[in-house]
Tab-separated table of C-alpha atoms in Angstrom:
chain	number	residue	atom	x	y	z
A	1	UNK	CA	14.812	-17.366	11.396
A	2	UNK	CA	12.750	-14.370	10.344
A	3	UNK	CA	12.208	-15.762	6.856
A	4	UNK	CA	10.719	-18.889	8.422
A	5	UNK	CA	8.336	-16.761	10.472
A	6	UNK	CA	7.335	-14.831	7.330
A	7	UNK	CA	6.577	-18.072	5.503
A	8	UNK	CA	4.521	-19.191	8.502
A	9	UNK	CA	2.504	-15.953	8.307
A	10	UNK	CA	1.819	-16.536	4.608
A	11	UNK	CA	0.793	-20.124	5.316
A	12	UNK	CA	-1.672	-19.011	7.996
A	13	UNK	CA	-3.243	-16.355	5.755
A	14	UNK	CA	-3.633	-18.876	2.934
A	15	UNK	CA	-5.661	-21.104	5.227
A	16	UNK	CA	-8.451	-18.600	4.603
A	17	UNK	CA	-7.510	-16.707	1.438
A	18	UNK	CA	-7.317	-18.644	-1.816
A	19	UNK	CA	-4.806	-17.405	-4.386
A	20	UNK	CA	-4.028	-13.667	-4.250
A	21	UNK	CA	-0.368	-14.452	-3.532
A	22	UNK	CA	0.724	-11.080	-4.887
A	23	UNK	CA	-1.660	-9.180	-2.613
A	24	UNK	CA	-0.448	-11.076	0.464
A	25	UNK	CA	3.174	-10.432	-0.502
A	26	UNK	CA	2.616	-6.705	-1.010
A	27	UNK	CA	0.776	-6.321	2.290
A	28	UNK	CA	3.703	-7.917	4.112
A	29	UNK	CA	6.174	-5.672	2.288
A	30	UNK	CA	4.171	-2.672	3.471
A	31	UNK	CA	4.149	-3.973	7.038
A	32	UNK	CA	7.893	-4.655	7.069
A	33	UNK	CA	8.859	-1.297	5.495
A	34	UNK	CA	6.393	0.945	7.357
A	35	UNK	CA	4.551	1.783	4.147
A	36	UNK	CA	0.808	2.178	3.601
A	37	UNK	CA	-0.819	0.055	0.888
A	38	UNK	CA	-3.734	0.894	-1.420
A	39	UNK	CA	-5.624	-2.065	-2.877
A	40	UNK	CA	-7.798	-1.436	-5.929
A	41	UNK	CA	-10.249	-3.846	-7.491
A	42	UNK	CA	-13.912	-4.505	-8.020
A	43	UNK	CA	-15.926	-5.789	-5.024
A	44	UNK	CA	-15.682	-9.457	-4.147
A	45	UNK	CA	-11.964	-10.069	-4.730
A	46	UNK	CA	-11.130	-10.810	-1.050
A	47	UNK	CA	-9.398	-7.483	-0.378
A	48	UNK	CA	-11.099	-6.973	2.982
A	49	UNK	CA	-10.871	-10.667	3.887
A	50	UNK	CA	-7.118	-10.721	3.246
A	51	UNK	CA	-6.392	-7.652	5.378
A	52	UNK	CA	-8.667	-8.909	8.149
A	53	UNK	CA	-7.002	-12.328	8.149
A	54	UNK	CA	-3.507	-10.848	8.139
A	55	UNK	CA	-4.328	-8.739	11.180
A	56	UNK	CA	-5.334	-11.870	13.072
A	57	UNK	CA	-1.967	-13.476	12.331
A	58	UNK	CA	-0.193	-10.526	13.943
A	59	UNK	CA	-0.157	-9.547	17.618
A	60	UNK	CA	-1.383	-6.063	16.721
A	61	UNK	CA	-4.444	-3.950	17.422
A	62	UNK	CA	-6.735	-3.804	14.407
A	63	UNK	CA	-9.679	-1.614	13.437
A	64	UNK	CA	-11.828	-1.700	10.337
A	65	UNK	CA	-13.385	1.580	9.206
A	66	UNK	CA	-16.092	1.545	6.551
A	67	UNK	CA	-15.744	4.783	4.607
A	68	UNK	CA	-19.084	6.250	3.501
A	69	UNK	CA	-20.187	9.607	2.038
A	70	UNK	CA	-21.607	10.718	5.415
A	71	UNK	CA	-18.488	9.837	7.450
A	72	UNK	CA	-17.130	12.725	9.545
A	73	UNK	CA	-13.508	13.404	10.548
A	74	UNK	CA	-14.516	12.946	14.201
A	75	UNK	CA	-15.748	9.434	13.350
A	76	UNK	CA	-12.195	8.665	12.313
A	77	UNK	CA	-9.892	10.456	14.779
A	78	UNK	CA	-12.212	11.085	17.741
A	79	UNK	CA	-13.685	14.178	19.360
A	80	UNK	CA	-14.043	16.210	22.559
A	81	UNK	CA	-16.983	15.225	24.772
A	82	UNK	CA	-18.295	17.343	27.631
A	83	UNK	CA	-18.379	15.501	30.942
A	84	UNK	CA	-21.132	16.998	33.105
A	85	UNK	CA	-19.858	15.339	36.286
A	86	UNK	CA	-16.400	16.884	36.000
A	87	UNK	CA	-17.585	20.007	34.172
A	88	UNK	CA	-14.841	19.700	31.562
A	89	UNK	CA	-14.163	18.282	28.120
A	90	UNK	CA	-12.645	14.839	27.694
A	91	UNK	CA	-11.085	13.251	24.643
A	92	UNK	CA	-12.761	10.244	23.122
A	93	UNK	CA	-10.283	8.682	20.744
A	94	UNK	CA	-11.485	7.287	17.420
A	95	UNK	CA	-10.654	4.000	15.654
A	96	UNK	CA	-7.552	5.542	14.037
A	97	UNK	CA	-5.763	4.794	17.330
A	98	UNK	CA	-4.769	1.280	16.361
A	99	UNK	CA	-1.785	-0.498	14.792
A	100	UNK	CA	-3.471	-1.640	11.593
A	101	UNK	CA	-6.280	0.333	10.024
A	102	UNK	CA	-8.393	-1.221	7.309
A	103	UNK	CA	-9.800	1.775	5.451
A	104	UNK	CA	-12.506	-0.033	3.519
A	105	UNK	CA	-13.673	1.666	0.304
A	106	UNK	CA	-11.568	4.702	1.190
A	107	UNK	CA	-12.629	6.612	-1.926
A	108	UNK	CA	-16.277	6.772	-0.844
A	109	UNK	CA	-15.652	9.473	1.776
A	110	UNK	CA	-15.509	13.268	1.254
A	111	UNK	CA	-12.474	15.577	1.299
A	112	UNK	CA	-12.515	16.482	5.023
A	113	UNK	CA	-12.236	12.842	6.029
A	114	UNK	CA	-9.422	12.305	3.535
A	115	UNK	CA	-7.599	15.286	5.047
A	116	UNK	CA	-7.840	13.798	8.539
A	117	UNK	CA	-6.570	10.456	7.275
A	118	UNK	CA	-3.711	12.194	5.453
A	119	UNK	CA	-2.298	13.667	8.667
A	120	UNK	CA	-2.370	10.262	10.330
A	121	UNK	CA	-0.668	8.572	7.368
A	122	UNK	CA	2.099	11.121	6.934
A	123	UNK	CA	2.779	12.389	10.449
A	124	UNK	CA	1.739	9.301	12.435
A	125	UNK	CA	-0.282	11.643	14.633
A	126	UNK	CA	-3.756	13.170	14.828
A	127	UNK	CA	-5.081	16.430	16.201
A	128	UNK	CA	-8.187	16.552	18.386
A	129	UNK	CA	-9.171	20.026	19.494
A	130	UNK	CA	-5.919	21.846	20.205
A	131	UNK	CA	-3.936	18.755	21.220
A	132	UNK	CA	-1.842	16.482	19.007
A	133	UNK	CA	-1.672	12.780	19.870
A	134	UNK	CA	0.994	10.385	18.519
A	135	UNK	CA	-0.220	7.093	17.093
A	136	UNK	CA	1.028	3.719	18.258
A	137	UNK	CA	3.872	1.992	16.452
A	138	UNK	CA	3.664	0.244	14.126
A	139	UNK	CA	0.912	2.212	12.379
A	140	UNK	CA	-0.200	0.990	8.991
A	141	UNK	CA	-3.102	1.981	6.753
A	142	UNK	CA	-4.255	-0.783	4.427
A	143	UNK	CA	-6.887	0.839	2.252
A	144	UNK	CA	-9.209	-0.658	-0.322
A	145	UNK	CA	-10.846	1.326	-3.068
A	146	UNK	CA	-13.234	0.595	-5.870
A	147	UNK	CA	-12.355	1.694	-9.418
A	148	UNK	CA	-12.972	5.459	-9.623
A	149	UNK	CA	-15.520	5.152	-12.401
A	150	UNK	CA	-17.959	3.366	-10.104
A	151	UNK	CA	-20.965	5.231	-8.756
A	152	UNK	CA	-20.517	7.015	-5.420
A	153	UNK	CA	-16.735	7.225	-5.467
A	154	UNK	CA	-14.490	10.278	-4.975
A	155	UNK	CA	-11.057	10.503	-6.640
A	156	UNK	CA	-8.433	10.563	-3.898
A	157	UNK	CA	-6.266	13.726	-3.739
A	158	UNK	CA	-2.862	13.295	-5.405
A	159	UNK	CA	-1.132	14.295	-2.153
A	160	UNK	CA	-2.839	11.459	-0.317
A	161	UNK	CA	-2.312	8.872	-3.040
A	162	UNK	CA	1.411	9.685	-2.993
A	163	UNK	CA	1.534	8.746	0.709
A	164	UNK	CA	0.724	5.154	-0.175
A	165	UNK	CA	3.906	3.192	-0.695
A	166	UNK	CA	2.227	0.961	-3.262
A	167	UNK	CA	-1.015	0.714	-5.147
A	168	UNK	CA	-1.797	-2.911	-5.896
A	169	UNK	CA	-4.323	-3.763	-8.594
A	170	UNK	CA	-6.262	-6.903	-7.719
A	171	UNK	CA	-7.336	-9.142	-10.587
A	172	UNK	CA	-9.990	-11.830	-10.797
A	173	UNK	CA	-8.986	-15.283	-9.509
A	174	UNK	CA	-8.168	-18.156	-11.846
A	175	UNK	CA	-10.785	-20.812	-12.540
A	176	UNK	CA	-9.006	-23.211	-10.196
A	177	UNK	CA	-8.855	-20.673	-7.374
A	178	UNK	CA	-12.463	-19.605	-7.827
A	179	UNK	CA	-13.572	-23.246	-7.694
A	180	UNK	CA	-11.762	-23.603	-4.347
A	181	UNK	CA	-13.328	-20.366	-3.073
A	182	UNK	CA	-16.781	-21.602	-4.029
A	183	UNK	CA	-16.227	-24.916	-2.257
A	184	UNK	CA	-14.957	-23.288	0.923
A	185	UNK	CA	-17.702	-20.704	1.144
A	186	UNK	CA	-20.429	-23.300	0.672
A	187	UNK	CA	-18.894	-25.774	3.147
A	188	UNK	CA	-20.640	-25.466	6.505
A	189	UNK	CA	-17.692	-27.191	8.208
A	190	UNK	CA	-14.987	-24.895	6.844
A	191	UNK	CA	-13.029	-23.285	9.712
A	192	UNK	CA	-11.420	-19.906	9.180
A	193	UNK	CA	-9.397	-19.853	12.393
A	194	UNK	CA	-5.761	-18.740	12.172
A	195	UNK	CA	-2.916	-18.606	14.664
A	196	UNK	CA	-1.010	-15.466	15.641
A	197	UNK	CA	2.600	-15.688	14.440
A	198	UNK	CA	4.403	-12.334	14.737
A	199	UNK	CA	4.468	-9.717	17.477
A	200	UNK	CA	5.646	-6.082	17.504
A	201	UNK	CA	9.216	-6.837	18.525
A	202	UNK	CA	9.639	-9.349	15.693
A	203	UNK	CA	8.167	-6.925	13.164
A	204	UNK	CA	10.631	-4.221	14.242
A	205	UNK	CA	13.459	-6.777	14.050
A	206	UNK	CA	12.468	-7.649	10.484
A	207	UNK	CA	12.360	-3.941	9.596
A	208	UNK	CA	15.899	-3.515	10.928
A	209	UNK	CA	17.081	-6.545	8.980
A	210	UNK	CA	15.566	-5.187	5.745
A	211	UNK	CA	17.336	-1.874	6.292
A	212	UNK	CA	20.625	-3.815	6.395
A	213	UNK	CA	20.029	-5.435	2.987
A	214	UNK	CA	22.727	-4.272	0.567
A	215	UNK	CA	21.887	-2.477	-2.679
A	216	UNK	CA	24.641	-1.724	-5.184
A	217	UNK	CA	25.262	1.820	-6.378
A	218	UNK	CA	24.428	0.642	-9.896
A	219	UNK	CA	20.938	-0.344	-8.740
A	220	UNK	CA	20.516	2.898	-6.810
A	221	UNK	CA	21.282	4.810	-10.012
A	222	UNK	CA	18.907	2.518	-11.923
A	223	UNK	CA	16.079	3.430	-9.536
A	224	UNK	CA	16.798	7.139	-10.035
A	225	UNK	CA	16.763	6.701	-13.813
A	226	UNK	CA	13.416	4.897	-13.696
A	227	UNK	CA	11.850	7.682	-11.631
A	228	UNK	CA	13.372	10.493	-13.701
A	229	UNK	CA	12.159	8.855	-16.910
A	230	UNK	CA	8.576	9.427	-15.702
A	231	UNK	CA	9.313	13.153	-15.309
A	232	UNK	CA	11.454	13.780	-18.407
A	233	UNK	CA	10.585	10.959	-20.846
A	234	UNK	CA	11.921	12.906	-23.854
A	235	UNK	CA	15.447	12.700	-22.410
A	236	UNK	CA	15.164	8.925	-22.490
A	237	UNK	CA	13.962	8.646	-26.089
A	238	UNK	CA	10.332	8.123	-25.113
A	239	UNK	CA	8.779	10.878	-27.227
A	240	UNK	CA	5.578	8.928	-27.902
A	241	UNK	CA	4.997	8.252	-24.217
A	242	UNK	CA	5.819	11.841	-23.225
A	243	UNK	CA	2.623	13.228	-24.730
A	244	UNK	CA	0.544	11.233	-22.238
A	245	UNK	CA	2.313	12.192	-18.982
A	246	UNK	CA	1.147	15.280	-17.097
A	247	UNK	CA	3.246	14.765	-13.961
A	248	UNK	CA	5.912	12.197	-13.174
A	249	UNK	CA	6.609	10.306	-9.955
A	250	UNK	CA	7.629	12.228	-6.819
A	251	UNK	CA	10.848	11.679	-4.799
A	252	UNK	CA	8.852	9.358	-2.542
A	253	UNK	CA	8.882	6.930	-5.473
A	254	UNK	CA	12.691	6.639	-5.317
A	255	UNK	CA	12.649	6.107	-1.560
A	256	UNK	CA	9.851	3.541	-1.648
A	257	UNK	CA	11.254	1.676	-4.649
A	258	UNK	CA	14.551	1.298	-2.811
A	259	UNK	CA	12.865	0.070	0.390
A	260	UNK	CA	10.453	-2.246	-1.394
A	261	UNK	CA	13.273	-3.796	-3.458
A	262	UNK	CA	15.166	-4.533	-0.252
A	263	UNK	CA	12.051	-6.148	1.219
A	264	UNK	CA	11.581	-8.321	-1.889
A	265	UNK	CA	15.196	-9.491	-1.610
A	266	UNK	CA	14.899	-10.178	2.117
A	267	UNK	CA	11.703	-12.182	1.729
A	268	UNK	CA	13.496	-14.237	-0.925
A	269	UNK	CA	16.180	-15.046	1.649
A	270	UNK	CA	18.889	-12.730	0.302
A	271	UNK	CA	20.814	-9.894	1.939
A	272	UNK	CA	21.416	-8.107	-1.367
A	273	UNK	CA	19.150	-6.652	-4.068
A	274	UNK	CA	19.033	-7.935	-7.648
A	275	UNK	CA	17.787	-5.979	-10.698
A	276	UNK	CA	14.851	-8.390	-10.848
A	277	UNK	CA	13.750	-7.231	-7.382
A	278	UNK	CA	13.494	-3.642	-8.590
A	279	UNK	CA	11.632	-4.633	-11.746
A	280	UNK	CA	9.221	-6.890	-9.850
A	281	UNK	CA	8.023	-4.129	-7.542
A	282	UNK	CA	8.347	-1.104	-9.879
A	283	UNK	CA	4.773	-1.189	-11.198
A	284	UNK	CA	3.188	-1.213	-7.730
A	285	UNK	CA	5.387	1.646	-6.484
A	286	UNK	CA	5.074	3.857	-9.574
A	287	UNK	CA	1.629	3.292	-11.082
A	288	UNK	CA	-0.309	5.642	-8.785
A	289	UNK	CA	2.346	8.366	-8.872
A	290	UNK	CA	2.251	9.030	-12.611
A	291	UNK	CA	-0.513	11.474	-13.527
A	292	UNK	CA	-1.773	11.088	-17.087
A	293	UNK	CA	-3.604	13.670	-19.203
A	294	UNK	CA	-6.879	13.501	-21.114
A	295	UNK	CA	-5.094	12.404	-24.276
A	296	UNK	CA	-3.995	9.221	-22.517
A	297	UNK	CA	-7.575	8.526	-21.498
A	298	UNK	CA	-8.766	9.144	-25.065
A	299	UNK	CA	-6.153	6.747	-26.446
A	300	UNK	CA	-6.892	4.158	-23.728
A	301	UNK	CA	-3.350	4.356	-22.310
A	302	UNK	CA	-2.808	3.607	-18.613
A	303	UNK	CA	0.126	3.940	-16.246
A	304	UNK	CA	0.828	0.219	-16.192
A	305	UNK	CA	1.410	0.280	-19.974
A	306	UNK	CA	3.808	3.206	-19.576
A	307	UNK	CA	5.758	1.563	-16.742
A	308	UNK	CA	6.155	-1.587	-18.819
A	309	UNK	CA	7.624	0.477	-21.670
A	310	UNK	CA	9.900	2.350	-19.249
A	311	UNK	CA	11.299	-0.927	-17.907
A	312	UNK	CA	11.929	-2.044	-21.484
A	313	UNK	CA	13.551	1.250	-22.497
A	314	UNK	CA	15.840	1.957	-19.522
A	315	UNK	CA	18.812	-0.422	-19.373
A	316	UNK	CA	20.480	-1.129	-16.057
A	317	UNK	CA	23.681	0.736	-16.899
A	318	UNK	CA	22.058	3.776	-18.525
A	319	UNK	CA	23.003	7.111	-17.020
A	320	UNK	CA	21.530	10.370	-18.267
A	321	UNK	CA	22.858	13.717	-17.084
A	322	UNK	CA	20.068	15.591	-15.301
A	323	UNK	CA	20.702	19.039	-13.868
């Protein structure tokens, strides 16, 4: 039943969004596992359109926040306003008080704003004045960012990046997809209306069902080995790759890789995880958690290349003693 609803959601989103199947899939995985998603790609690849359309298909409150260099923390979480009639201060809540937050171009805002967003992402709460306010459930940040080498961007703090369950790199569309996009956007009669499919109760039910998906101990150990190989590559025979890695993936990587693998299996209609599920999602869960050094940049090595080699090097049944 739930799988049919999920397919209906995808069908509705694709009424508006052409291609980008991977992005749609990863956004739904984030929604169903309570994990924030970071989308990276150059402007014009339908990142904002996809998130906006998905929000319309869900019975959830949605706010879009355009991050800019002059954005203040109070613009995000809210502030205290003095009421002259009552002679006291009242709280005016900001746009963060919503179920789905589209943080558009999140890496264009300064550190103080990132700090305010970090509390909301990790603690599911915000502090205004001396009072802490819980955020509604579900609460999900779907952030877009431009490549960090573009003008006017700020590198996100590692602590904040690690709070994102996945970082999804968005590529250019195929020729066929771009032709369809061009036709739709130049058609005055094209309708972008979508129907709402899921509500909060159904989303929570899907989350509970994903938590019940079975994962074998062999696959649990495989996930641990993948994560540990990013921290201690020499112990896995990856001496060449080791010289490029400054810091490996955090324990959140193990947790999120487990959850995301279960979600992949569930959305495929299975109640058990296969090795292919782990491998399919590994790049998106790990790529933003591996910190490379300057030597990697000089040799034009990126995290996606390293993850590909890790998946090739670490067999399913490999177990390395790690004290």
